[in-house]
Short mmCIF file of C-alpha atoms in Angstrom, two decimals:
data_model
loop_
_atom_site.label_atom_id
_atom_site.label_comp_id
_atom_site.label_asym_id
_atom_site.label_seq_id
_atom_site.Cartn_x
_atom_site.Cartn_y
_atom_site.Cartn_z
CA UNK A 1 7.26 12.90 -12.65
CA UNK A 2 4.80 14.03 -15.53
CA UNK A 3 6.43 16.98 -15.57
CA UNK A 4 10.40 15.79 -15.63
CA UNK A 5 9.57 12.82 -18.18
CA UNK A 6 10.71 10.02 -15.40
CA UNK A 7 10.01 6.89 -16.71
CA UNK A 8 7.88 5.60 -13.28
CA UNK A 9 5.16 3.24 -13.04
CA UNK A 10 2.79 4.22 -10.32
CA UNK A 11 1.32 1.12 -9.26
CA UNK A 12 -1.53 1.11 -7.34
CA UNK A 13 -4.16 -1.41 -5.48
CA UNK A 14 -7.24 -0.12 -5.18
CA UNK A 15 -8.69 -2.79 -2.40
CA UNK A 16 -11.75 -0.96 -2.28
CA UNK A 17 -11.77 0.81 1.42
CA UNK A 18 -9.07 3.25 3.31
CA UNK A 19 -9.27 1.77 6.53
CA UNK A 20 -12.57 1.68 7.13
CA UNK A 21 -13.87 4.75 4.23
CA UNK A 22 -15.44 2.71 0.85
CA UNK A 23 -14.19 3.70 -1.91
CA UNK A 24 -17.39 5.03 -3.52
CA UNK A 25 -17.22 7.21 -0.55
CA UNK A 26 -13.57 8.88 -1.89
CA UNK A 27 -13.99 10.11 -5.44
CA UNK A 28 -16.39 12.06 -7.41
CA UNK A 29 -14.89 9.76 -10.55
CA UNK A 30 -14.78 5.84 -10.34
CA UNK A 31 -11.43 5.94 -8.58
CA UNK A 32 -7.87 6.03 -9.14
CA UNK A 33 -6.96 6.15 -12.84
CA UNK A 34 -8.57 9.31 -14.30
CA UNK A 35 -6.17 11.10 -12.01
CA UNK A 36 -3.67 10.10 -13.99
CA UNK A 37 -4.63 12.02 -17.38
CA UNK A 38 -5.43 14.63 -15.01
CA UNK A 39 -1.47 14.92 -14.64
CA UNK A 40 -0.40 14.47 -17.56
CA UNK A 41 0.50 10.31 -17.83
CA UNK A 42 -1.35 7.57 -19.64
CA UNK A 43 -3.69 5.50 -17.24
CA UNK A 44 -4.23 1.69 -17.27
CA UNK A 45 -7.28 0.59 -15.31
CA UNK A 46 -6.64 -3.96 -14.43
CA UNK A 47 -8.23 -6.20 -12.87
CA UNK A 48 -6.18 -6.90 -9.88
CA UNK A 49 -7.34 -10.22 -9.24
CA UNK A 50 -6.16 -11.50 -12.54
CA UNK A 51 -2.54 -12.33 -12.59
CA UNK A 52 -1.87 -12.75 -16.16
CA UNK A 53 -3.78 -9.38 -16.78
CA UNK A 54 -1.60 -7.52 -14.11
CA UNK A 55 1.51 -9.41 -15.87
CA UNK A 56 0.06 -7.87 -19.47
CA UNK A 57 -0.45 -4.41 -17.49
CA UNK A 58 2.77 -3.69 -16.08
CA UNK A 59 4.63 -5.27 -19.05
CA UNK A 60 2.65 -2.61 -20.87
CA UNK A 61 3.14 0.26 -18.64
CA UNK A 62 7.15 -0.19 -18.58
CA UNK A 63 6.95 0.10 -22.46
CA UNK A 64 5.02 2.93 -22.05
CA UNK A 65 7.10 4.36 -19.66
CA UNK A 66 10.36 3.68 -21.63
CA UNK A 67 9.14 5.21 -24.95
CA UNK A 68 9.08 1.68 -26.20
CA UNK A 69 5.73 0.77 -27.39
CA UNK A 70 4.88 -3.44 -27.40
CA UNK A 71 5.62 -5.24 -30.58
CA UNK A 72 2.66 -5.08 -32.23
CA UNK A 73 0.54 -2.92 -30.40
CA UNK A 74 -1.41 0.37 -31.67
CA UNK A 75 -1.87 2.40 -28.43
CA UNK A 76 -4.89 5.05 -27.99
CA UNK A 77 -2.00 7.95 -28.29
CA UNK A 78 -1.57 6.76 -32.60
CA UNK A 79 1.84 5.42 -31.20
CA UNK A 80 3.27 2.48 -32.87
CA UNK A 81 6.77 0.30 -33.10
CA UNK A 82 7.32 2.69 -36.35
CA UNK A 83 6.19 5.78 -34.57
CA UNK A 84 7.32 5.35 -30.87
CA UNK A 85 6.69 8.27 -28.38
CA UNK A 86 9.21 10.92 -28.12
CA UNK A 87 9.78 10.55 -24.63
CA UNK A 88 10.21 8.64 -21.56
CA UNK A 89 6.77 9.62 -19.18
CA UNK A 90 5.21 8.21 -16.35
CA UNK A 91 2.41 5.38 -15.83
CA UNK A 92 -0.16 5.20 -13.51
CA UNK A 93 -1.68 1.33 -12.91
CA UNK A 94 -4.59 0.92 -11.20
CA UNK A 95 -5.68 -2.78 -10.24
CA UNK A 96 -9.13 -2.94 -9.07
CA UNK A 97 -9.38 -5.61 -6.31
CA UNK A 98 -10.88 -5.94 -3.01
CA UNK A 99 -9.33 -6.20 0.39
CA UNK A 100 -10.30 -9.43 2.14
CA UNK A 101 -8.92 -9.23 5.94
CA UNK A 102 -8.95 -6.52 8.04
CA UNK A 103 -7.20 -3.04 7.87
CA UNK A 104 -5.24 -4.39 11.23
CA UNK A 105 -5.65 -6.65 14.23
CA UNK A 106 -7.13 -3.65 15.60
CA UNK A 107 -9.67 -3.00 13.04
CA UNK A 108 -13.59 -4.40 13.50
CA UNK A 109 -14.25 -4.68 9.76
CA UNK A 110 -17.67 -5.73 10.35
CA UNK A 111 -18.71 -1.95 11.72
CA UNK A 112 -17.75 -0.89 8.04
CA UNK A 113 -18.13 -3.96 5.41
CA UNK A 114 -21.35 -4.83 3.95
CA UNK A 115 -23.04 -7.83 3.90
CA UNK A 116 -24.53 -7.49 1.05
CA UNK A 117 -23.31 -9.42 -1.68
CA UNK A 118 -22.80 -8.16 -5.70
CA UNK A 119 -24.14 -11.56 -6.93
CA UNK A 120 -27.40 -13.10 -5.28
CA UNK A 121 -24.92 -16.65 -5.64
CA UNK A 122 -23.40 -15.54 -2.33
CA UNK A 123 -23.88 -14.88 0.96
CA UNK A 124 -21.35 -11.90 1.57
CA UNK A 125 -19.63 -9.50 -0.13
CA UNK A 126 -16.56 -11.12 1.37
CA UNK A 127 -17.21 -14.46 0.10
CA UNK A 128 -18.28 -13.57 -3.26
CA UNK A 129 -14.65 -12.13 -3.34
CA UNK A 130 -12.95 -14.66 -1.89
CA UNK A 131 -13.66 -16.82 -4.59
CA UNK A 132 -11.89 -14.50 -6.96
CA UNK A 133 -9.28 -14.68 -5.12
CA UNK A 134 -6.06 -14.11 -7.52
CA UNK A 135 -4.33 -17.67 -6.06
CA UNK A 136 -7.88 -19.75 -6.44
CA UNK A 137 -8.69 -17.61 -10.02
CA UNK A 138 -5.06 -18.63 -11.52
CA UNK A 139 -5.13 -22.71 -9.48
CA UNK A 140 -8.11 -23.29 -12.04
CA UNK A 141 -6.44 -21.42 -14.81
CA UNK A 142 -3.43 -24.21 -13.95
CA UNK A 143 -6.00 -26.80 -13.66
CA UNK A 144 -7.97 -26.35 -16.81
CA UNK A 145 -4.87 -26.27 -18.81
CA UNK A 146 -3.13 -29.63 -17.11
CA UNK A 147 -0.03 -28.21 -16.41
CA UNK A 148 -0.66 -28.26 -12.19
CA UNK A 149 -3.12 -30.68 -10.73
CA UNK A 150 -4.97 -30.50 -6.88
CA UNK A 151 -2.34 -32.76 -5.43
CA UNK A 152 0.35 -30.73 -7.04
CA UNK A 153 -1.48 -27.62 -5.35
CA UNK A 154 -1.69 -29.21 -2.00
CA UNK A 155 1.65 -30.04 -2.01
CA UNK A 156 2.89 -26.94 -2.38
CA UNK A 157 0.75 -25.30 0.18
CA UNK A 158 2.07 -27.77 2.63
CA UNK A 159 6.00 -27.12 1.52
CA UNK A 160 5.22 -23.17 1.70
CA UNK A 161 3.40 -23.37 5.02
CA UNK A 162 6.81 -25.02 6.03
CA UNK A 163 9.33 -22.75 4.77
CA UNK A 164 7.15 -19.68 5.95
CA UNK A 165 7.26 -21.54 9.60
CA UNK A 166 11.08 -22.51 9.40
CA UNK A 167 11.93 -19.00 8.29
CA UNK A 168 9.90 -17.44 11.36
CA UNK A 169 11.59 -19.79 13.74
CA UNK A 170 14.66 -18.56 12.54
CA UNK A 171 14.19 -15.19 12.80
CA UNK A 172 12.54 -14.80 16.11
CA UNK A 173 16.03 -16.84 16.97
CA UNK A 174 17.92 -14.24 15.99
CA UNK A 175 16.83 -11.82 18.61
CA UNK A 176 15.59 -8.19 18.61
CA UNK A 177 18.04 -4.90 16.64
CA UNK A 178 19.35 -3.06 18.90
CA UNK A 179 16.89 0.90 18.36
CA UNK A 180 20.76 2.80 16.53
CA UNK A 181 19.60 0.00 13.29
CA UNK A 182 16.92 2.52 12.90
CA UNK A 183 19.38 5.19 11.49
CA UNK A 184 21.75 2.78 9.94
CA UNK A 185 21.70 1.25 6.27
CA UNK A 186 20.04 4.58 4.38
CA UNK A 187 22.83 7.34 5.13
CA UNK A 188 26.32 7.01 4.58
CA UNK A 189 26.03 10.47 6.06
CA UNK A 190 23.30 11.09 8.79
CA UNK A 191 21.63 14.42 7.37
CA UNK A 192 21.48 16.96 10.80
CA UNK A 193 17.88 16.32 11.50
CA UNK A 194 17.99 12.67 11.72
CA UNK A 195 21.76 12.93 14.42
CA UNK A 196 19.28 15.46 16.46
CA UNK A 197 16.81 12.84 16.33
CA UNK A 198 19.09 9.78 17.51
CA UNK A 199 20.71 11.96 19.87
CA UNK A 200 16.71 12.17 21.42
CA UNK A 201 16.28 8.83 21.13
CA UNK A 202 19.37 7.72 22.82
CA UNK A 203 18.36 9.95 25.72
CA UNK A 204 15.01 8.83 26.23
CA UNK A 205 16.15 5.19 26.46
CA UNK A 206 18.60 5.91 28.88
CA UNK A 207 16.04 7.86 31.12
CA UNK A 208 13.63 5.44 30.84
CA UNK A 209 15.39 1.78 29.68
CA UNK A 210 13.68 0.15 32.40
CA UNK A 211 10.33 0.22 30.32
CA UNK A 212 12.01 -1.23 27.18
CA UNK A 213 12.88 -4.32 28.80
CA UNK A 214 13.92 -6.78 26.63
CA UNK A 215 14.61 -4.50 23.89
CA UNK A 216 18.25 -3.61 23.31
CA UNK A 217 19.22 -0.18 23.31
#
């Protein structure tokens, strides 16, 4: 992308663990965004928890990314609205947050996760992080400005929790795809590779159908 100009914005969430690996346990730097000069494309380190920051980030990365520099703004590069890069280029975004649940309903986070917590006004790491939670940090934004109070807040979560509900009711209702959907809807054309590989597939179920019940095919 660096190379070819392509105005992309690499986004990514660094949560803090892969799986069950710490971070600190993954790079010799302090993660993520120093790659990015390494390749050639500007870096922008956020804090991932803070929605209006992440909003400010990305707004500024798909400037960036466009040769279009914000109004206003005097970037580290000496580019300016007057002096704009001479390019499209890539973006990396890295927003620092930390990854609350589980990797899966597999995964026993509490072999890996430390209990230790980075202010002595907790009891956990997890609960020190759960109160910066992006939806609690951005309620009291909402709250301290008036514009959403706790009953406005509760509301909602009750109207969400039923329209998440609703929506699952009617999709389990719907019924299971039959296994060709998973070579249908990318390819107007299936490339030779994939046909050899729905061909295999459409042998195997016949072979053995009787352990896919209830799963068209």
């Amino acid at each position: 992308a660096a190379v070819h100009g392509c105005p992309t914005i690499f986004f990514c969430r660094n949560n803090g663990y892969a799986i069950s690996t710490n971070a600190k346990e993954q790079y010799v730097s302090d993660g993520v965004a120093p790659r990015g000069h390494a390749y050639g494309m500007p870096a922008i380190r956020v804090d991932g928890n803070d929605i209006l920051a992440v909003y400010a980030a990305t707004a500024a990365a798909r400037a960036i990314a466009l040769g279009e520099p914000p109004q206003g703004a005097l970037r580290r590069d000496g580019a300016t609205d007057r002096n704009p890069p001479e390019r499209a280029r890539p973006v990396i975004i890295e927003a620092m947050t930390y990854r609350v649940g589980a990797h899966s309903t597999s995964d026993d986070d509490s072999k890996y996760r430390t209990q230790e917590s980075p202010d002595a006004g907790w009891d956990s790491e997890r609960s020190y992080w759960e109160a910066r939670s992006p939806i609690v940090r951005f309620g009291r934004f909402l709250h301290a400005k008036g514009w959403f109070s706790v009953s406005d807040e509760e509301e909602l979560r009750r109207k969400s929790r039923r329209e998440a509900i609703d929506a699952l009711n009617r999709a389990e209702a719907v019924g299971r795809p039959s296994a060709e959907h998973l070579f249908t809807d990318v390819w107007d054309d299936l490339p030779p590779a994939l046909c050899r590989q729905r061909d295999a597939l459409k042998e195997h179920l016949a072979r053995y159908g009787e352990a896919y019940a209830g799963f068209p095919h």
